[in-house]
PDB file of C-alpha atoms in Angstrom:
ATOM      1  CA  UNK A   1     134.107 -15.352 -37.920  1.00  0.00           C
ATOM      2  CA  UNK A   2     137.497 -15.759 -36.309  1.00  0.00           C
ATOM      3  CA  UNK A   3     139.878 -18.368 -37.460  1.00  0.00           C
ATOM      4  CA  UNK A   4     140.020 -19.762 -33.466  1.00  0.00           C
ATOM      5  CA  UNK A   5     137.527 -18.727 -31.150  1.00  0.00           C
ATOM      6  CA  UNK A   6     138.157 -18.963 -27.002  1.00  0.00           C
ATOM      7  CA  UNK A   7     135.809 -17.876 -24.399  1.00  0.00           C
ATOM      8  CA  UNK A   8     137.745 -15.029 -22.632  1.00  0.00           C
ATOM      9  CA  UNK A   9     136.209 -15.416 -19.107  1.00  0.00           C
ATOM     10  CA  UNK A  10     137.706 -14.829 -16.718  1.00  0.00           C
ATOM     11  CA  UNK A  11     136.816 -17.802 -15.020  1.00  0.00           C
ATOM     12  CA  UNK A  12     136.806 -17.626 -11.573  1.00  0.00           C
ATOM     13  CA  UNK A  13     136.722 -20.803  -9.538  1.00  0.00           C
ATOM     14  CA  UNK A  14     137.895 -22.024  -6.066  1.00  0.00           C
ATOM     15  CA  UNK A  15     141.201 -24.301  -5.327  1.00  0.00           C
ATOM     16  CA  UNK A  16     140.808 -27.458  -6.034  1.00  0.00           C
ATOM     17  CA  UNK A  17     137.459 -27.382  -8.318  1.00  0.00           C
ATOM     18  CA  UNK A  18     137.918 -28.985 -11.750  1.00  0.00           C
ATOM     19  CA  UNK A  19     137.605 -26.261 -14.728  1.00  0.00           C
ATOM     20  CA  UNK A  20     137.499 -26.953 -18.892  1.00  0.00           C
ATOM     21  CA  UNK A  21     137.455 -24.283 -21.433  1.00  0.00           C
ATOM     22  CA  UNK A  22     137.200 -24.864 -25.347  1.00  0.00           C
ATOM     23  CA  UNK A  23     138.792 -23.517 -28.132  1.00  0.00           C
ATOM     24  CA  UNK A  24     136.701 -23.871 -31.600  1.00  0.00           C
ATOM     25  CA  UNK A  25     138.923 -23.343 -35.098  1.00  0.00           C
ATOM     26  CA  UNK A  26     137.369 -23.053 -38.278  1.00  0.00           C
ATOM     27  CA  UNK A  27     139.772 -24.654 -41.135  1.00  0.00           C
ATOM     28  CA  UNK A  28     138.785 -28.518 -41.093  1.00  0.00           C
ATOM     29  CA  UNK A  29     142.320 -28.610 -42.733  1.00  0.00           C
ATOM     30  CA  UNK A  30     143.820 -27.960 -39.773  1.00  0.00           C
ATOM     31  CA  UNK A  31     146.390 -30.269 -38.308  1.00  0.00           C
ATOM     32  CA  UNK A  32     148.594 -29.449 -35.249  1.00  0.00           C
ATOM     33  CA  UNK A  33     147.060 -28.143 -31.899  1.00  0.00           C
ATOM     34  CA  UNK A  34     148.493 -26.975 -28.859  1.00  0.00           C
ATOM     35  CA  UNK A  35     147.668 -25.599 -25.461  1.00  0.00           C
ATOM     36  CA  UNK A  36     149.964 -22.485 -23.776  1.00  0.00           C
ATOM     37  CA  UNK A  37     149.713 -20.783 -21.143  1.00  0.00           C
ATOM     38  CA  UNK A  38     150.449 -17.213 -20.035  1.00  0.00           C
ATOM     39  CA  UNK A  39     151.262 -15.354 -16.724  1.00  0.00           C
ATOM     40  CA  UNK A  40     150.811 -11.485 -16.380  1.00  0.00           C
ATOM     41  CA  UNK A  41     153.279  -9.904 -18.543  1.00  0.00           C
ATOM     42  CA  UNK A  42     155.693 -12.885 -19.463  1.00  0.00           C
ATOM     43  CA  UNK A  43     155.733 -14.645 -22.618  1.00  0.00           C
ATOM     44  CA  UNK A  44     153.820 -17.780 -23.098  1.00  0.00           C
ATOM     45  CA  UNK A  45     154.744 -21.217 -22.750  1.00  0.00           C
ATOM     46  CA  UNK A  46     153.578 -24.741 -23.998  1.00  0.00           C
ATOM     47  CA  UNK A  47     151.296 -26.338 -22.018  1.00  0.00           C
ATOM     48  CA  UNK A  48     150.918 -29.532 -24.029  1.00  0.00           C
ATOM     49  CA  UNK A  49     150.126 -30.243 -27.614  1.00  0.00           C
ATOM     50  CA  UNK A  50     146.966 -32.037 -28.482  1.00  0.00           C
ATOM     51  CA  UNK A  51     146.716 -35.061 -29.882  1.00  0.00           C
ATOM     52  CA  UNK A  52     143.484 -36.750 -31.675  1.00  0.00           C
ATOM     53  CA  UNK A  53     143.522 -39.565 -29.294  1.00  0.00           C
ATOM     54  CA  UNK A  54     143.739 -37.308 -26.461  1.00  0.00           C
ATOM     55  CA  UNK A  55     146.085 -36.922 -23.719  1.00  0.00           C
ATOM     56  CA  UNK A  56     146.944 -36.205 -20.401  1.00  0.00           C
ATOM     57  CA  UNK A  57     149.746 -34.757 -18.510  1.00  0.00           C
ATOM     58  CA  UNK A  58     148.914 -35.086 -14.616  1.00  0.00           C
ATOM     59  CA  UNK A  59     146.195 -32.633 -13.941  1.00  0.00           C
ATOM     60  CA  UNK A  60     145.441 -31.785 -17.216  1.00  0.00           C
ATOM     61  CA  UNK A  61     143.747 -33.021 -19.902  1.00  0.00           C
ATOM     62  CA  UNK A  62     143.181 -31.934 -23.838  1.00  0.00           C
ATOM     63  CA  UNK A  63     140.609 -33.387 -25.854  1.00  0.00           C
ATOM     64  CA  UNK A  64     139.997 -32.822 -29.899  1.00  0.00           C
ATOM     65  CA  UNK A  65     136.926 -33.247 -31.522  1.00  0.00           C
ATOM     66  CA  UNK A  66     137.380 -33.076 -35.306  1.00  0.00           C
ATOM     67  CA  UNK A  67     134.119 -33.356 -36.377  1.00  0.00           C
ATOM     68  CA  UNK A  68     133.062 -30.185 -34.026  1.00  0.00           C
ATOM     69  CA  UNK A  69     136.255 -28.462 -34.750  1.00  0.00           C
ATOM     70  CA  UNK A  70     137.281 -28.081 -31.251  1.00  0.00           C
ATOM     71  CA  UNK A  71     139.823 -28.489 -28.500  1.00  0.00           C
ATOM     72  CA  UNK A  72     139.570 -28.434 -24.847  1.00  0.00           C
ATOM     73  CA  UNK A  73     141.244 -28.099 -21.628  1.00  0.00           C
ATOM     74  CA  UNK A  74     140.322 -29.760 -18.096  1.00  0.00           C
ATOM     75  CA  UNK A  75     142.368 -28.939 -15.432  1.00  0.00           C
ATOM     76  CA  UNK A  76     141.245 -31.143 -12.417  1.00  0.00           C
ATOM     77  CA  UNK A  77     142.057 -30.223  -8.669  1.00  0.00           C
ATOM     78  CA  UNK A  78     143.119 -26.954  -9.767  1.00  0.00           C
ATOM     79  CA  UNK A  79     145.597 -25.196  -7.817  1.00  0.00           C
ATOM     80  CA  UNK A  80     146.303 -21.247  -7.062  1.00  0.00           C
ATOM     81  CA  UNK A  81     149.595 -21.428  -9.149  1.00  0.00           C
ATOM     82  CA  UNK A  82     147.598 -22.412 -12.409  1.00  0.00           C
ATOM     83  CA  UNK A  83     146.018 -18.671 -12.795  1.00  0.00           C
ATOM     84  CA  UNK A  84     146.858 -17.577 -15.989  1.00  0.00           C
ATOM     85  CA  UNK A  85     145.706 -17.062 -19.475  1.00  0.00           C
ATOM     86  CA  UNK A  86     145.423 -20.076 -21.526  1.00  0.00           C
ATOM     87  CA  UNK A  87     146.036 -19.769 -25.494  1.00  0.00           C
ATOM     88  CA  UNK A  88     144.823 -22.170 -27.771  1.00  0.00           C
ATOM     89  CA  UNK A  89     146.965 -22.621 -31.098  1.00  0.00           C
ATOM     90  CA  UNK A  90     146.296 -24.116 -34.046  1.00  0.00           C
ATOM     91  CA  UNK A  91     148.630 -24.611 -37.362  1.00  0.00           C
ATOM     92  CA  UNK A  92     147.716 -25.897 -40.508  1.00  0.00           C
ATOM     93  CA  UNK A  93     149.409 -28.758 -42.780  1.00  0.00           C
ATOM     94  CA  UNK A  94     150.964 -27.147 -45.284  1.00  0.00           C
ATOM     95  CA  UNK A  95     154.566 -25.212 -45.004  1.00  0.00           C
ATOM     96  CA  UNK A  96     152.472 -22.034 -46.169  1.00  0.00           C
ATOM     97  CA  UNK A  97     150.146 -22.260 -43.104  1.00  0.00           C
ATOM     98  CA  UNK A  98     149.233 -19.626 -40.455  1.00  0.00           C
ATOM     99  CA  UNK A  99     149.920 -20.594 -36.943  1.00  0.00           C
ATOM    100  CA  UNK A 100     146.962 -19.421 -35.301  1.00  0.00           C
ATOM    101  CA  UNK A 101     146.216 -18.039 -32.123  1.00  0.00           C
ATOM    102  CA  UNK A 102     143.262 -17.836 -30.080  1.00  0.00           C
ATOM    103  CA  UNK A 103     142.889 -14.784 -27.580  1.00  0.00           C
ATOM    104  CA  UNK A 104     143.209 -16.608 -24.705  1.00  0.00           C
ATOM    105  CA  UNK A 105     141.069 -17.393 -21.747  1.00  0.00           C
ATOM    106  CA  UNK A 106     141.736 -15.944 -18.197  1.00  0.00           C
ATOM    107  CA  UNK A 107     141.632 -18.390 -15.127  1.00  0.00           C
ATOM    108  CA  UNK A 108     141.558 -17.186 -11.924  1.00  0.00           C
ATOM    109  CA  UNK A 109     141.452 -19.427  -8.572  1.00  0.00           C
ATOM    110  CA  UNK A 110     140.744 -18.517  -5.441  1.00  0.00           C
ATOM    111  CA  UNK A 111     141.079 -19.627  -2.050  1.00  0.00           C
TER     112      UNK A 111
ATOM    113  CA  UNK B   1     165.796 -26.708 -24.562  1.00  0.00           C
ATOM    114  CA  UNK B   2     165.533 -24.285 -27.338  1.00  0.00           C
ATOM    115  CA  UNK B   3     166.156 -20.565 -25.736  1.00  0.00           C
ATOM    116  CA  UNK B   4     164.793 -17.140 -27.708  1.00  0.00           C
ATOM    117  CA  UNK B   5     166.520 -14.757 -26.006  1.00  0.00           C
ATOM    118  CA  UNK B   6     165.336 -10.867 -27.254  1.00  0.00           C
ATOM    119  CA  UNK B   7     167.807  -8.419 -25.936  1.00  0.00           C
ATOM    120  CA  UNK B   8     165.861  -5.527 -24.608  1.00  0.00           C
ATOM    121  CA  UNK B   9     163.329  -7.029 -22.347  1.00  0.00           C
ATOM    122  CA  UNK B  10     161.512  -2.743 -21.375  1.00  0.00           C
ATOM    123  CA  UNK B  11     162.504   0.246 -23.790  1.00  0.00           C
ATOM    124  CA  UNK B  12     161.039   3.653 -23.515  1.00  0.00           C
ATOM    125  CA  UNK B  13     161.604   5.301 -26.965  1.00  0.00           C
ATOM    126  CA  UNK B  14     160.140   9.143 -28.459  1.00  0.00           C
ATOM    127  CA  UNK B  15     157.629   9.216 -31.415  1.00  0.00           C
ATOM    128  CA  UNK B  16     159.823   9.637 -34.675  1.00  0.00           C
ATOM    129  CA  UNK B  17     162.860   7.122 -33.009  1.00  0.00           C
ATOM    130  CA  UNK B  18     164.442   4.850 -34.651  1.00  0.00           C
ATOM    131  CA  UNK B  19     164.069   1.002 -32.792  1.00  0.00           C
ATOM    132  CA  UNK B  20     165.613  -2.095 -33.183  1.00  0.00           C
ATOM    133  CA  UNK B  21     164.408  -4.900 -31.003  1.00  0.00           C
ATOM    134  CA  UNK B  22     166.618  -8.048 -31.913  1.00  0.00           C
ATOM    135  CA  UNK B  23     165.759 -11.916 -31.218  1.00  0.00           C
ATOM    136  CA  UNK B  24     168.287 -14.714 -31.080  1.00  0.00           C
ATOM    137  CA  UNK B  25     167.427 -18.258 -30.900  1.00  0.00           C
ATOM    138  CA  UNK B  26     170.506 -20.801 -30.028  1.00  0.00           C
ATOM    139  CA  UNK B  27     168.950 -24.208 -32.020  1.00  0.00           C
ATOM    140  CA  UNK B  28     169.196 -23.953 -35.607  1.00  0.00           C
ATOM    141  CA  UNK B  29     165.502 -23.222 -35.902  1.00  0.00           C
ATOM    142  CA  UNK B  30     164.398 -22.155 -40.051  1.00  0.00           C
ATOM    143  CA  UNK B  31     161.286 -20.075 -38.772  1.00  0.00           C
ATOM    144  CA  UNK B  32     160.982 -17.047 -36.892  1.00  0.00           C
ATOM    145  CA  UNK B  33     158.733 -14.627 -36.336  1.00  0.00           C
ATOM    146  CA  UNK B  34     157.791 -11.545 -34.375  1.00  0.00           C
ATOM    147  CA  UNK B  35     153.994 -11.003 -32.628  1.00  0.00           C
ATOM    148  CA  UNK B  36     153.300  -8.407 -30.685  1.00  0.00           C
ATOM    149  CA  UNK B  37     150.620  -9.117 -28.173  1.00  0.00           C
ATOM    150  CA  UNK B  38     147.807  -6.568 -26.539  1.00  0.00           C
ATOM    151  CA  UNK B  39     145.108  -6.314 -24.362  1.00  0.00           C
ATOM    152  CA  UNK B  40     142.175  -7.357 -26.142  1.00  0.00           C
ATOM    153  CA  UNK B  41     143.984  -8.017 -29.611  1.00  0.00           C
ATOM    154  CA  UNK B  42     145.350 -11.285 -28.568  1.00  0.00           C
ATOM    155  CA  UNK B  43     148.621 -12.134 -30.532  1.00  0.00           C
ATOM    156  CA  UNK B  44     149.175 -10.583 -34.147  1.00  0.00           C
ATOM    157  CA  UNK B  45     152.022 -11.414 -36.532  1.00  0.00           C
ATOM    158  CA  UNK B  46     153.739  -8.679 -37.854  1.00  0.00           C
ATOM    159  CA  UNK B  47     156.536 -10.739 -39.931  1.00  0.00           C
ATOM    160  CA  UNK B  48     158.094 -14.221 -40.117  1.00  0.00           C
ATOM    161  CA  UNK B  49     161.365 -15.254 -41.714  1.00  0.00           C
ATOM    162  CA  UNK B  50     161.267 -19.338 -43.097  1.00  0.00           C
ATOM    163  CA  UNK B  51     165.277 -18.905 -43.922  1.00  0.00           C
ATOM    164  CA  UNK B  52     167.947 -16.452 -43.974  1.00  0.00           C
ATOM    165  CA  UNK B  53     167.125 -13.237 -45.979  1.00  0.00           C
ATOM    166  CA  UNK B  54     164.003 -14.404 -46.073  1.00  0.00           C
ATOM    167  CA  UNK B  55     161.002 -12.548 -44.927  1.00  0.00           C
ATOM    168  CA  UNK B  56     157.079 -12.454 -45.000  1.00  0.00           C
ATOM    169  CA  UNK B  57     154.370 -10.362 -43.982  1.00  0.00           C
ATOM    170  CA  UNK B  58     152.176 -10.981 -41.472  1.00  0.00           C
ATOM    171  CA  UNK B  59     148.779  -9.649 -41.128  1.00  0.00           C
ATOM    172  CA  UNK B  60     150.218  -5.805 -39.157  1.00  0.00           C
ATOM    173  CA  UNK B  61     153.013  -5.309 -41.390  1.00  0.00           C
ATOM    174  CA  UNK B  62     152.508  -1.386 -42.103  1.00  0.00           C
ATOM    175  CA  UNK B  63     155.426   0.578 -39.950  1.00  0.00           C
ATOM    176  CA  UNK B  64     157.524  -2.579 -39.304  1.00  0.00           C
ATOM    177  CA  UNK B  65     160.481  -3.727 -41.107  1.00  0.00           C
ATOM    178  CA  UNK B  66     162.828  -7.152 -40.492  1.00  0.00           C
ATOM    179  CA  UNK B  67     166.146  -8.756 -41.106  1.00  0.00           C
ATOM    180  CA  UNK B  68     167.098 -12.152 -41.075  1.00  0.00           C
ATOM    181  CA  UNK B  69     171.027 -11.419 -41.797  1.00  0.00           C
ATOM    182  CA  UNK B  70     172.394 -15.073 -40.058  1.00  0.00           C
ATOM    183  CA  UNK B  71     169.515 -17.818 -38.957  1.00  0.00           C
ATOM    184  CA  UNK B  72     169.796 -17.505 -35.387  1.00  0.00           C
ATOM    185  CA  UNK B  73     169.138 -13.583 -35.934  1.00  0.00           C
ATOM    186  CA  UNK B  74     165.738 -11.755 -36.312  1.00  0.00           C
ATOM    187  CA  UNK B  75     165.592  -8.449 -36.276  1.00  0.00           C
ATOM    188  CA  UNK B  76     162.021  -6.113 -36.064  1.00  0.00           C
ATOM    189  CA  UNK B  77     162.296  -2.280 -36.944  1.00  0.00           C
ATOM    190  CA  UNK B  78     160.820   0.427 -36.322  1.00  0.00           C
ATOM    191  CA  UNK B  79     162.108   3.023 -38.574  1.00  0.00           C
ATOM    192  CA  UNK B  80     159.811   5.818 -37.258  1.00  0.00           C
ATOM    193  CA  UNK B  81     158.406   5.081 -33.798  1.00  0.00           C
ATOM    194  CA  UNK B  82     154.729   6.211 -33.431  1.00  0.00           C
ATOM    195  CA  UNK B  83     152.941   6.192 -29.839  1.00  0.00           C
ATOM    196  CA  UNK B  84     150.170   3.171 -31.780  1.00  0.00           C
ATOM    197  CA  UNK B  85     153.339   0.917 -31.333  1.00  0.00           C
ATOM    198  CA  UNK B  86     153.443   1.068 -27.580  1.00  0.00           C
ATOM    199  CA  UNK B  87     153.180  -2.824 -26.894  1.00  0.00           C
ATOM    200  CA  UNK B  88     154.832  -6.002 -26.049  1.00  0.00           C
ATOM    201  CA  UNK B  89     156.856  -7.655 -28.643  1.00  0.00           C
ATOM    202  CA  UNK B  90     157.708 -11.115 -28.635  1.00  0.00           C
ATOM    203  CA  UNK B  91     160.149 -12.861 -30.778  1.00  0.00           C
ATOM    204  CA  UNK B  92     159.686 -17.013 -31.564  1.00  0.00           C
ATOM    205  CA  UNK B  93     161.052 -19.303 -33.110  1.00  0.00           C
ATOM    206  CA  UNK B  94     160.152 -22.957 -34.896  1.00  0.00           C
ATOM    207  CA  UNK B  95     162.173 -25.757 -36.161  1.00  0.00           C
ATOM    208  CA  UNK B  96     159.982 -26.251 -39.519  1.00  0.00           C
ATOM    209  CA  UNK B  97     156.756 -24.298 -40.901  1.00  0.00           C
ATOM    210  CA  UNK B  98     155.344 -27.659 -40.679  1.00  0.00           C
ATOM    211  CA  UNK B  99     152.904 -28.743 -38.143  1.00  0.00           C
ATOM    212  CA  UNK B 100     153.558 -30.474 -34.782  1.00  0.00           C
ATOM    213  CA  UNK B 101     156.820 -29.076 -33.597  1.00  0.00           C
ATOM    214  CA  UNK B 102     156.539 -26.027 -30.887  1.00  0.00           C
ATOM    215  CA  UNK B 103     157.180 -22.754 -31.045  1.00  0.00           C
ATOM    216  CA  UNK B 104     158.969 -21.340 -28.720  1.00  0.00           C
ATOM    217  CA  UNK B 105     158.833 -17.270 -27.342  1.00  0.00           C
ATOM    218  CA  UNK B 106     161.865 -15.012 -26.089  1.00  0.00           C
ATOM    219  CA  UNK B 107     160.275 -13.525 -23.005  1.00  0.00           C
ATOM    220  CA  UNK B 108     159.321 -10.486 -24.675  1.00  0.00           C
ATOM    221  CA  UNK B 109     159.888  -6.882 -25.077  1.00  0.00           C
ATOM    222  CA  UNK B 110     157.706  -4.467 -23.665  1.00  0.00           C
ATOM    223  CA  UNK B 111     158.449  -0.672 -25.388  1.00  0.00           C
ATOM    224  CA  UNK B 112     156.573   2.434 -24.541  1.00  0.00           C
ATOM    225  CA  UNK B 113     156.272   5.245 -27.340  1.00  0.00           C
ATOM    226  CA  UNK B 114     156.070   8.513 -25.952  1.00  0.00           C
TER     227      UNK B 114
END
């Protein structure tokens, strides 16, 4: 099993529908999560960390669920400028730990 | 805001070439590290540095080779190109191994083996 699992779509929805993806991690020890996203052939950027008690940064929203072991995204009244690829990351406690990355999941909106 | 800046951002290199692809970061940051990134693969860490002269593996090592002379400095090289090695390279960097600060990427370096 992968250390972080994403759904790699693509998802495909129109402008202005509402769209959430997950990101599942398997080390219960984990302790810092983030959200970044990609465009086509640049580097990736943060997004927004995630925090336990949740949090929201205008459209978006990230949720964590600690006894499932996951985070999620919801973008609401999504807009043609946030196509991308969306990379979940998750990093571990200790100074030894991984930072782990999921494979990302393509969005795609449409007109 | 913390910048990554990695010098070469397309290189087209012959199998057998030496490369150097270097990554400077301009905010005192102890951890860097170089991924490179392709379709289907996701991200994979070839090496990170925690301090100067200090290096680890990642998990693709094998044909890859780093120097962390000066902290704001990481270096990734390929002493013997091969054409398995065409990809994009990306250079980040992190204030502390420690959790909740953000890493940060240089925009990347995309080289072709032929």
């Amino acid at each position: 099993r992968k250390e972080v699992e994403q759904d790699p779509g693509p998802f495909n929805v129109p402008e202005g529908a509402t769209v959430a993806f997950n990101c599942t991690y398997s080390n219960s020890a984990s302790q810092s999560f983030f959200w970044y996203r990609q465009d086509c052939r640049k580097e990736p950027k943060l997004l927004m960390s995630v925090y336990s008690s949740g949090n929201e940064d205008g459209r978006f929203t990230a949720q964590l669920n600690r006894a499932s072991q996951y985070i999620s995204l919801l973008i609401r009244d999504s807009k043609l400028s946030d196509s991308a690829t969306y990379l979940c990351v998750v990093i571990g406690y200790s100074s030894a730990s991984k930072i782990i990355f999921g494979s990302g999941t393509r969005l795609s909106i449409r007109p | 805001d913390v910048k990554v800046t990695q010098s070469s951002r397309y290189l087209v290199k012959r199998t057998g070439e030496k490369v150097f692809l270097e990554c400077v970061q301009d905010m005192d940051h102890e951890n860097m590290f170089w991924y490179r990134q392709d379709p289907g693969l996701g991200l994979r860490l070839i090496y990170f540095s925690y301090d100067v002269k200090m290096k680890e593996k990642g998990d693709i090592p094998e044909g890859y080779s780093v120097s962390r002379e000066k902290k704001e400095r990481f270096s990734l090289i390929l002493e013997s190109a091969s054409t398995n090695q065409t990809s994009m390279y990306l250079c980040a960097s992190k204030l502390t191994a420690r959790g909740a600060n953000v890493l940060t990427f240089g925009a990347g370096s995309r080289l072709t083996v032929l």
